[in-house]
XYZ file of C-alpha atoms in Angstrom:
618
model
C 17.634 12.305 6.706
C 19.777 12.982 3.651
C 23.317 13.240 5.029
C 24.523 15.112 1.940
C 21.920 17.839 2.362
C 23.285 21.191 3.491
C 21.842 24.627 4.167
C 18.185 25.078 3.319
C 17.936 21.569 1.859
C 18.808 20.126 5.244
C 16.414 22.474 7.073
C 13.521 21.476 4.822
C 14.512 17.822 5.065
C 14.565 17.924 8.870
C 11.191 19.702 8.881
C 9.631 16.828 6.922
C 8.865 18.929 3.839
C 11.486 17.129 1.754
C 12.279 13.421 1.840
C 15.802 12.095 1.488
C 15.034 11.036 -2.096
C 13.985 14.600 -3.012
C 17.286 15.946 -1.713
C 19.460 13.301 -3.391
C 17.806 13.725 -6.806
C 18.140 17.523 -6.638
C 21.808 17.334 -5.655
C 22.613 14.787 -8.344
C 20.895 16.770 -11.111
C 22.609 19.958 -9.968
C 26.006 18.270 -10.023
C 25.432 16.850 -13.501
C 24.186 20.176 -14.870
C 26.699 22.429 -13.154
C 24.106 24.310 -11.073
C 25.218 26.032 -7.852
C 22.260 28.297 -7.004
C 20.715 27.285 -3.689
C 17.333 28.618 -4.883
C 17.397 26.398 -7.982
C 18.497 23.321 -6.032
C 15.672 23.838 -3.521
C 13.142 24.370 -6.339
C 14.379 21.171 -7.983
C 13.895 19.215 -4.764
C 10.398 20.687 -4.382
C 9.600 19.702 -7.989
C 10.626 16.111 -7.228
C 8.499 16.229 -4.079
C 5.538 17.588 -6.066
C 5.564 14.579 -8.395
C 5.869 12.244 -5.436
C 2.801 13.947 -3.941
C 0.778 13.456 -7.142
C 1.341 16.690 -9.051
C 2.728 16.773 -12.579
C 4.804 19.878 -11.900
C 5.610 22.496 -9.266
C 3.349 25.549 -9.358
C 5.811 28.342 -8.631
C 3.015 30.558 -7.263
C 2.223 27.939 -4.574
C 5.668 26.814 -3.439
C 4.701 27.176 0.216
C 1.564 25.029 -0.045
C 3.093 21.825 1.291
C 2.004 19.413 3.986
C 3.870 17.487 6.644
C 2.918 14.619 8.930
C -0.076 15.530 11.074
C 1.942 14.772 14.223
C 4.625 17.290 13.225
C 4.958 20.480 15.242
C 6.972 22.293 12.567
C 5.853 25.833 11.747
C 5.954 25.850 7.943
C 5.740 29.644 7.787
C 8.943 29.897 9.842
C 10.998 27.962 7.296
C 13.487 29.957 5.136
C 11.357 30.082 1.991
C 12.936 31.905 -0.942
C 11.254 34.826 -2.673
C 9.047 33.594 -5.540
C 10.324 36.093 -8.099
C 13.914 35.374 -7.135
C 13.379 31.650 -7.702
C 11.839 32.240 -11.136
C 14.680 34.514 -12.220
C 17.278 32.001 -11.000
C 15.518 29.221 -12.908
C 15.483 31.275 -16.129
C 19.298 31.451 -15.953
C 19.838 27.903 -14.759
C 21.759 25.442 -16.959
C 19.244 22.820 -15.791
C 16.665 24.777 -17.835
C 18.755 26.244 -20.665
C 21.414 23.554 -21.045
C 24.954 24.378 -20.042
C 28.635 23.904 -20.681
C 28.496 20.314 -19.434
C 26.317 19.223 -22.357
C 22.723 19.278 -23.580
C 21.315 17.999 -20.265
C 17.986 19.780 -19.551
C 16.326 17.834 -16.728
C 13.962 20.712 -15.881
C 11.440 22.675 -17.945
C 10.101 26.100 -17.013
C 6.738 27.019 -18.556
C 5.207 30.476 -18.291
C 1.406 30.742 -18.238
C -1.025 33.566 -17.529
C -1.569 32.102 -14.045
C 2.151 31.854 -13.242
C 5.192 29.664 -13.827
C 5.272 25.854 -13.780
C 8.445 23.854 -13.130
C 8.511 20.350 -14.630
C 10.825 17.405 -14.527
C 11.541 16.801 -18.220
C 9.814 13.403 -18.360
C 6.470 14.757 -17.167
C 6.744 17.838 -19.381
C 7.095 15.574 -22.412
C 4.222 13.328 -21.357
C 1.874 16.254 -20.789
C 2.887 17.797 -24.107
C 2.142 14.490 -25.849
C -1.340 14.310 -24.313
C -2.094 17.883 -25.340
C -0.789 17.342 -28.885
C -2.673 14.083 -29.498
C -5.950 15.432 -28.122
C -5.664 18.605 -30.208
C -4.973 16.556 -33.341
C -7.935 14.277 -32.665
C -10.186 17.314 -32.129
C -9.643 18.506 -35.715
C -12.557 17.215 -37.786
C -15.104 14.503 -37.004
C -15.720 10.939 -38.168
C -18.041 10.349 -41.110
C -21.374 8.997 -39.882
C -24.630 7.979 -41.503
C -26.840 10.700 -40.076
C -30.116 8.842 -40.604
C -28.758 5.674 -38.997
C -27.593 7.792 -36.080
C -31.032 9.374 -35.671
C -32.758 6.009 -35.876
C -30.331 4.517 -33.359
C -30.829 7.347 -30.876
C -34.613 7.049 -31.156
C -34.474 3.270 -30.670
C -31.981 3.273 -27.802
C -33.327 6.207 -25.801
C -37.052 5.678 -25.447
C -39.186 7.007 -22.649
C -38.997 4.632 -19.690
C -42.782 4.629 -19.292
C -43.628 4.133 -22.962
C -41.235 1.848 -24.812
C -43.038 2.427 -28.095
C -42.557 6.194 -28.162
C -39.252 8.075 -28.277
C -38.834 10.325 -25.266
C -39.956 13.883 -26.105
C -37.305 15.392 -23.827
C -34.339 13.031 -23.447
C -31.706 13.505 -20.779
C -27.985 13.975 -21.152
C -27.333 10.292 -21.784
C -28.701 10.722 -25.306
C -26.547 13.800 -25.864
C -23.478 11.972 -24.529
C -24.097 9.024 -26.852
C -24.467 11.349 -29.843
C -21.259 13.191 -28.916
C -19.326 9.920 -28.615
C -20.612 8.750 -32.001
C -19.705 12.006 -33.767
C -16.338 12.848 -32.136
C -13.052 10.951 -32.215
C -12.537 11.659 -28.499
C -15.356 11.964 -25.973
C -15.300 12.387 -22.191
C -18.414 11.166 -20.366
C -18.362 12.111 -16.692
C -20.788 11.985 -13.804
C -21.259 10.795 -10.258
C -22.303 7.280 -9.186
C -25.659 6.215 -10.562
C -25.825 8.818 -13.328
C -25.844 6.098 -15.988
C -22.299 6.213 -17.349
C -22.113 2.485 -18.126
C -25.697 2.525 -19.426
C -24.612 5.269 -21.825
C -21.423 3.435 -22.820
C -23.397 0.351 -23.865
C -25.604 2.526 -26.063
C -22.600 4.283 -27.585
C -21.313 0.871 -28.646
C -24.732 -0.034 -30.013
C -24.899 3.229 -31.993
C -21.500 2.634 -33.551
C -22.222 -1.004 -34.437
C -25.399 0.151 -36.237
C -23.437 2.419 -38.534
C -22.913 1.039 -42.063
C -19.537 -0.459 -42.845
C -17.236 -3.167 -41.523
C -17.782 -4.669 -38.082
C -16.268 -2.480 -35.399
C -13.485 -3.956 -33.312
C -14.228 -2.951 -29.703
C -11.942 -2.817 -26.670
C -13.112 -2.250 -23.090
C -10.494 -1.243 -20.528
C -10.002 0.197 -17.059
C -6.991 1.030 -14.861
C -7.605 -1.912 -12.482
C -8.707 -5.511 -12.944
C -11.648 -4.982 -10.592
C -12.927 -2.001 -12.591
C -12.426 -3.882 -15.863
C -14.432 -6.866 -14.594
C -17.303 -4.595 -13.501
C -17.307 -2.814 -16.873
C -17.389 -6.130 -18.714
C -20.284 -7.427 -16.640
C -22.289 -4.214 -16.984
C -21.918 -4.094 -20.780
C -22.524 -7.812 -21.345
C -25.709 -7.662 -19.257
C -27.124 -5.328 -21.919
C -25.526 -6.872 -25.005
C -28.482 -9.090 -26.039
C -31.019 -6.271 -25.772
C -28.786 -3.851 -27.673
C -27.506 -6.228 -30.345
C -23.889 -5.953 -29.230
C -21.318 -8.668 -29.912
C -21.633 -11.370 -27.227
C -19.055 -11.751 -24.478
C -17.124 -8.517 -24.944
C -13.981 -8.761 -22.845
C -12.590 -5.958 -20.726
C -8.981 -5.748 -19.586
C -6.631 -3.529 -17.649
C -4.890 -0.745 -19.526
C -1.590 -2.560 -19.024
C -2.962 -5.655 -20.773
C -4.591 -3.558 -23.489
C -1.273 -1.909 -24.316
C 0.607 -5.205 -24.051
C 2.931 -4.675 -21.115
C 6.264 -6.453 -21.709
C 8.730 -7.235 -18.970
C 12.363 -6.485 -19.737
C 11.786 -5.003 -23.208
C 13.283 -1.759 -24.474
C 9.734 -0.537 -25.102
C 7.572 -1.293 -22.087
C 4.388 -1.726 -24.132
C 3.836 -3.670 -27.317
C 1.463 -1.011 -28.618
C 2.889 2.495 -28.816
C 3.334 5.475 -31.129
C 4.905 3.239 -33.783
C 2.551 0.271 -33.397
C -1.037 1.390 -32.897
C -3.801 -0.572 -31.212
C -5.960 -2.473 -33.757
C -9.342 -1.322 -32.398
C -11.994 0.916 -33.932
C -13.621 1.756 -30.579
C -11.901 1.937 -27.175
C -13.800 2.618 -23.945
C -11.855 3.388 -20.754
C -13.839 3.316 -17.504
C -12.792 4.780 -14.129
C -10.546 7.259 -15.943
C -10.166 9.301 -12.746
C -7.703 6.640 -11.586
C -5.548 6.876 -14.738
C -2.185 8.575 -14.197
C -0.558 11.067 -16.536
C 2.016 8.500 -17.660
C -0.595 5.857 -18.485
C -2.798 8.353 -20.345
C 0.212 9.417 -22.397
C 0.984 5.797 -23.329
C -2.653 5.156 -24.229
C -3.043 8.217 -26.456
C 0.224 7.459 -28.233
C -1.044 3.971 -29.060
C -4.563 4.903 -30.238
C -5.067 5.248 -33.989
C -6.235 8.703 -35.146
C -9.419 7.110 -36.578
C -10.390 5.238 -33.407
C -13.363 6.332 -31.320
C -11.955 6.871 -27.805
C -14.501 7.188 -24.985
C -13.132 8.185 -21.556
C -15.568 7.597 -18.688
C -15.393 8.447 -14.991
C -16.128 10.781 -12.113
C -13.715 13.747 -11.964
C -14.782 14.575 -8.388
C -13.537 11.269 -6.973
C -10.078 10.474 -5.683
C -7.444 10.576 -8.393
C -4.624 8.252 -9.420
C -2.105 7.236 -6.786
C 0.567 8.278 -9.305
C 1.168 11.743 -10.717
C -1.691 13.502 -12.441
C -5.426 14.160 -12.238
C -5.996 13.712 -15.954
C -9.779 13.283 -16.050
C -10.420 16.432 -14.002
C -7.914 18.278 -16.192
C -9.619 17.141 -19.399
C -12.977 18.391 -18.114
C -11.513 21.769 -17.121
C -8.996 22.317 -19.949
C -9.533 25.075 -22.525
C -12.090 24.077 -25.161
C -10.584 22.954 -28.452
C -11.994 21.414 -31.574
C -14.177 22.482 -34.469
C -17.933 22.882 -34.623
C -19.829 19.614 -35.061
C -22.690 20.204 -37.520
C -23.945 16.606 -37.391
C -24.283 16.759 -33.598
C -26.082 20.098 -33.828
C -28.578 18.697 -36.336
C -29.182 15.422 -34.504
C -29.562 16.641 -30.912
C -29.714 20.403 -31.306
C -33.149 20.627 -29.697
C -32.070 18.327 -26.875
C -29.459 20.794 -25.656
C -32.229 22.882 -24.081
C -34.374 19.931 -22.928
C -34.823 18.714 -19.370
C -36.792 15.588 -18.539
C -37.228 16.370 -14.825
C -36.239 19.049 -12.287
C -33.057 17.173 -11.386
C -31.862 17.232 -14.992
C -31.041 20.845 -15.745
C -30.553 22.096 -19.276
C -26.963 22.395 -20.429
C -25.413 25.722 -19.531
C -23.684 27.845 -22.136
C -20.314 26.659 -20.857
C -21.358 23.012 -21.069
C -22.631 23.458 -24.612
C -19.294 25.021 -25.514
C -17.499 22.008 -24.026
C -19.372 19.696 -26.356
C -16.917 20.880 -29.012
C -14.241 19.268 -26.872
C -16.357 16.126 -26.531
C -17.056 16.622 -22.795
C -20.507 15.760 -21.399
C -21.413 15.642 -17.707
C -24.287 13.357 -16.671
C -26.062 14.919 -13.712
C -29.235 12.972 -13.041
C -28.547 10.433 -10.276
C -30.502 7.200 -10.585
C -28.820 5.030 -7.949
C -29.560 7.093 -4.866
C -31.207 10.372 -3.999
C -32.407 12.297 -0.987
C -29.892 13.033 1.709
C -26.965 11.128 0.208
C -27.146 12.992 -3.092
C -27.684 16.324 -1.332
C -24.733 15.724 0.981
C -22.484 14.630 -1.887
C -23.324 17.761 -3.886
C -22.688 20.004 -0.870
C -19.282 18.371 -0.323
C -18.428 18.572 -4.022
C -19.325 22.282 -4.067
C -17.311 22.999 -0.901
C -20.338 24.281 1.058
C -19.190 23.348 4.563
C -22.097 25.025 6.372
C -24.606 23.125 4.256
C -22.693 19.876 4.884
C -22.871 20.394 8.647
C -26.553 21.313 8.425
C -27.325 18.063 6.589
C -25.223 15.990 8.991
C -26.820 17.612 12.033
C -30.278 16.483 10.959
C -31.351 18.793 8.201
C -34.189 16.553 7.025
C -31.967 13.785 5.637
C -32.789 10.390 7.232
C -30.306 8.702 4.858
C -27.448 10.517 6.618
C -26.248 10.329 10.235
C -23.421 12.012 12.128
C -21.763 10.499 15.199
C -19.097 11.674 17.613
C -15.978 9.447 17.765
C -17.174 8.002 21.102
C -20.688 7.186 19.827
C -20.108 3.740 18.289
C -23.301 1.866 19.182
C -24.854 2.152 15.704
C -21.569 1.201 14.033
C -21.152 -1.817 16.292
C -24.729 -2.912 15.593
C -24.178 -2.778 11.821
C -20.809 -4.559 11.984
C -22.178 -7.374 14.168
C -25.494 -7.638 12.296
C -23.852 -7.820 8.876
C -21.314 -10.396 10.048
C -24.106 -12.534 11.545
C -26.148 -12.457 8.321
C -23.100 -13.297 6.212
C -22.087 -16.152 8.525
C -25.581 -17.709 8.571
C -25.691 -17.801 4.779
C -22.087 -18.993 4.523
C -22.679 -21.836 6.995
C -25.755 -22.963 5.034
C -23.837 -22.924 1.747
C -25.842 -20.069 0.195
C -22.974 -18.202 -1.480
C -25.215 -15.726 -3.309
C -26.923 -14.678 -0.080
C -23.598 -14.429 1.770
C -22.202 -12.130 -0.911
C -25.385 -10.081 -0.943
C -25.309 -9.651 2.844
C -21.617 -8.699 2.704
C -22.594 -5.553 0.791
C -25.126 -4.424 3.392
C -22.494 -2.508 5.361
C -18.884 -1.430 4.897
C -16.553 0.339 7.331
C -14.261 2.817 5.551
C -11.182 4.660 6.832
C -8.928 7.332 5.372
C -5.717 5.866 6.840
C -4.163 2.416 6.791
C -2.536 2.684 10.204
C -2.876 4.673 13.403
C -5.916 5.432 15.586
C -8.070 6.222 12.535
C -6.638 3.492 10.315
C -7.930 0.281 8.791
C -5.742 -1.979 10.931
C -7.065 -0.582 14.210
C -10.725 -0.575 13.151
C -10.551 -4.021 11.577
C -9.300 -5.376 14.915
C -12.099 -3.534 16.708
C -14.711 -4.984 14.339
C -13.364 -8.500 14.841
C -13.507 -8.041 18.619
C -17.145 -6.922 18.405
C -18.070 -9.911 16.233
C -16.150 -12.278 18.502
C -17.869 -10.936 21.622
C -21.290 -11.282 19.983
C -20.672 -14.874 18.864
C -18.571 -16.037 21.798
C -15.876 -17.196 19.389
C -12.471 -15.675 18.723
C -11.969 -14.937 15.029
C -8.612 -15.977 13.635
C -7.794 -14.147 10.388
C -4.989 -16.645 9.690
C -7.442 -19.556 9.353
C -10.386 -19.972 6.993
C -13.838 -19.856 8.565
C -17.395 -19.522 7.175
C -18.420 -15.896 6.804
C -14.851 -14.629 6.655
C -14.798 -11.462 4.487
C -11.966 -11.411 1.955
C -10.238 -8.812 -0.181
C -7.829 -9.685 -2.989
C -4.634 -7.616 -3.054
C -3.124 -8.686 -6.402
C -4.418 -9.475 -9.879
C -4.735 -13.148 -10.777
C -5.690 -13.422 -14.440
C -5.791 -17.216 -14.320
C -8.638 -17.272 -11.794
C -10.040 -13.932 -13.091
C -9.848 -12.472 -9.605
C -8.432 -8.966 -9.389
C -6.886 -6.549 -6.936
C -9.698 -5.008 -4.880
C -12.248 -7.814 -5.401
C -14.114 -8.769 -2.234
C -15.587 -12.175 -1.380
C -16.651 -14.507 1.426
C -15.605 -17.950 2.698
C -18.573 -20.348 2.333
C -19.130 -23.936 3.530
C -20.239 -26.262 0.726
C -22.591 -29.212 1.132
C -19.571 -31.550 1.359
C -18.301 -29.480 4.315
C -15.465 -28.052 2.190
C -14.660 -24.369 2.643
C -14.550 -22.369 -0.595
C -14.055 -18.713 -1.513
C -17.032 -17.041 -3.209
C -16.792 -13.932 -5.388
C -19.380 -12.044 -7.399
C -19.188 -12.742 -11.128
C -22.290 -11.816 -13.100
C -25.471 -13.452 -11.860
C -23.803 -16.523 -10.343
C -21.177 -16.627 -7.558
C -17.716 -17.747 -8.620
C -16.457 -20.493 -6.255
C -13.004 -22.016 -5.857
C -10.683 -23.269 -3.134
C -9.147 -20.409 -1.110
C -5.644 -21.869 -1.443
C -5.800 -20.807 -5.102
C -5.773 -17.174 -3.999
C -2.268 -15.812 -4.388
C -2.787 -12.654 -2.308
C -5.785 -12.129 -0.032
C -6.545 -10.639 3.379
C -9.428 -10.620 5.846
C -11.319 -7.359 5.486
C -13.588 -5.987 8.197
C -12.593 -2.449 7.180
C -10.982 -0.931 4.094
C -9.521 2.348 2.950
C -11.699 4.765 1.018
C -9.237 4.463 -1.880
C -9.876 0.705 -1.991
C -13.641 1.232 -2.026
C -13.645 3.162 -5.306
C -15.911 1.504 -7.853
C -17.930 -0.352 -5.188
C -21.346 0.278 -3.626
C -22.811 -0.771 -0.264
C -26.228 -0.329 1.324
C -24.779 1.419 4.388
C -21.351 2.993 4.659
C -19.701 4.034 7.931
C -16.831 6.494 7.467
C -14.261 7.001 10.241
C -12.711 10.444 9.798
C -9.193 11.230 11.008
C -8.280 14.379 12.888
C -8.669 17.691 11.082
C -4.885 18.015 10.647
C -4.652 14.896 8.460
C -3.449 15.735 4.948
C -5.410 12.740 3.631
C -8.687 14.310 4.737
C -9.815 16.098 1.565
C -12.998 17.047 -0.244
C -12.382 14.323 -2.824
C -11.946 11.719 -0.088
C -15.220 12.719 1.602
C -17.102 12.766 -1.701
C -15.784 9.328 -2.666
C -16.717 7.846 0.723
C -20.221 9.332 0.740
C -21.020 8.152 -2.774
C -20.193 4.535 -1.920
C -23.531 4.349 -0.029
C -26.804 3.327 -1.660
C -29.171 3.789 1.293
C -27.386 5.296 4.292
C -24.083 6.993 5.075
C -22.781 7.332 8.637
C -20.019 9.853 9.330
C -17.993 9.272 12.512
C -15.823 12.226 13.511
C -15.809 15.789 14.735
C -17.341 18.854 13.126
C -13.848 20.335 12.829
C -12.720 17.279 10.871
C -15.692 17.524 8.512
C -15.105 21.214 7.884
C -11.399 20.635 7.306
C -12.173 17.875 4.823
C -14.646 19.986 2.860
C -12.220 22.919 2.735
C -9.115 20.950 1.736
C -8.814 20.134 -1.964
C -6.478 17.700 -3.696
C -4.449 20.368 -5.478
C -2.473 18.583 -8.151
C -0.522 21.082 -10.196
C -0.781 20.524 -13.932
C -0.572 22.429 -17.187
C -3.293 20.490 -18.991
C -6.054 22.826 -17.886
C -4.057 25.943 -18.774
C -3.514 27.648 -22.102
C 0.145 26.955 -22.884
C 1.593 28.410 -26.101
């Protein structure tokens, strides 16, 4: 509790709507700016809370749409909420917005849009404005390209899969996406798992390297070390066939921008010192926060090809912002692209199979903004794809129909007490991993470790990772007759790294297995390319035993079978994006463990992150 909070601030604090930090920041800003209106102080605290909850600003038309702990019995409707119009009028007069007699301090920004008012903390207002300005500037005009070289490259790189000698008569959206990226300064390539995003990225790089002129300097980046390593491996696997430079290195966005500890400017590369690359590809952009996207766009040269890749339907950044989803939905800007129209004009109406629909009028319009959505899934199909689409579209009845046995053998639905199938998969996977680990076959142990993964929405509590990891260890121990000790190394022990280690090239989120070598030494094995990467486990700076993981942690990974433990329907973490992310981790089978009420609640509840990027702001 915030002891300094009085009146409505204290009521909202005691109800769990506001944290102590929200109250203290609001009171301090009000004191500095000379603000006495209780409505403005409450709105300020709610704006601080909104950022803490992942929004960029406070949507003044949705002030009451807050969540509290699922165990709370507080009636949110009974709280003394102010009138929306009264709050807006008070903010218009507030010295925190207009500046006051105590100086030019303006910690808040009020923005009017057609959909309603948005209240920003000044820092996030400036960052969003920077993103909008840079993107609009980059959308004016297109790079000069050799049109014939572009045509030849597209024909060579996108041939029919069944006839490598003949260009495909009706190419899919990958070809269109590659052409857009080659003819726009900024392109956004989005799609679900298995739609060929990385495949397309490699061909974008190949197209650009085939253009006449100096050798292109290429940078590959991602928000996490794990995602960067996967991007690097995926591109380098195709580099020989595509004629790309060998051994392209990928790095985190922090390393790309040159993070500097204790410097006045946090990053070496910024608005005054641009990055030296001609092409920059950022993968897993859905996990990039507003602040990081602002820093990246400031540092990118105006004549650099920037390709942003990701899945806007997945879980977003843990920090403020849902930038990728905003970029896909923002108002279309940019000029017509005559080169693109001439090169792939006919392709815009083409469809190479029933799953690959022609681009709609809206999608063709978005090509001017460089946005292309890949829709043809190649990694999985059948029930998993159908279920994922139903969740993404918010069709709860269809989701329940599929889960209840609507002709989808790749999907199963279990009550919370029906754990036999889960136990069988946990024990069977652990046994297969242990056999391979004991025999020293690291590759097989790693391969078996991806046969099944238990995912949870929470870290703690009855539906959390800690509880279910203990349960899994008990099941494995009962099956083997041996007690598993997570504090000691043992063959078959599943590992997850919790911090980046650039020296060993092991990154936060990487998973591995303890394996016994021929000399009886225990080593940690991790996937790196085609060969396992082995080293002594004492070299790991931060690692934990992982028999279960959060759905957030699973982003960017794939497993043959995924078991998802859903929390109760009141959990604020249970959202459509969480369900979609969990389901799309599975290659062959997804098992949902929970109640129908929980499933319906998850499909209905969206991650509503307020932002101005997708609105028309004058």
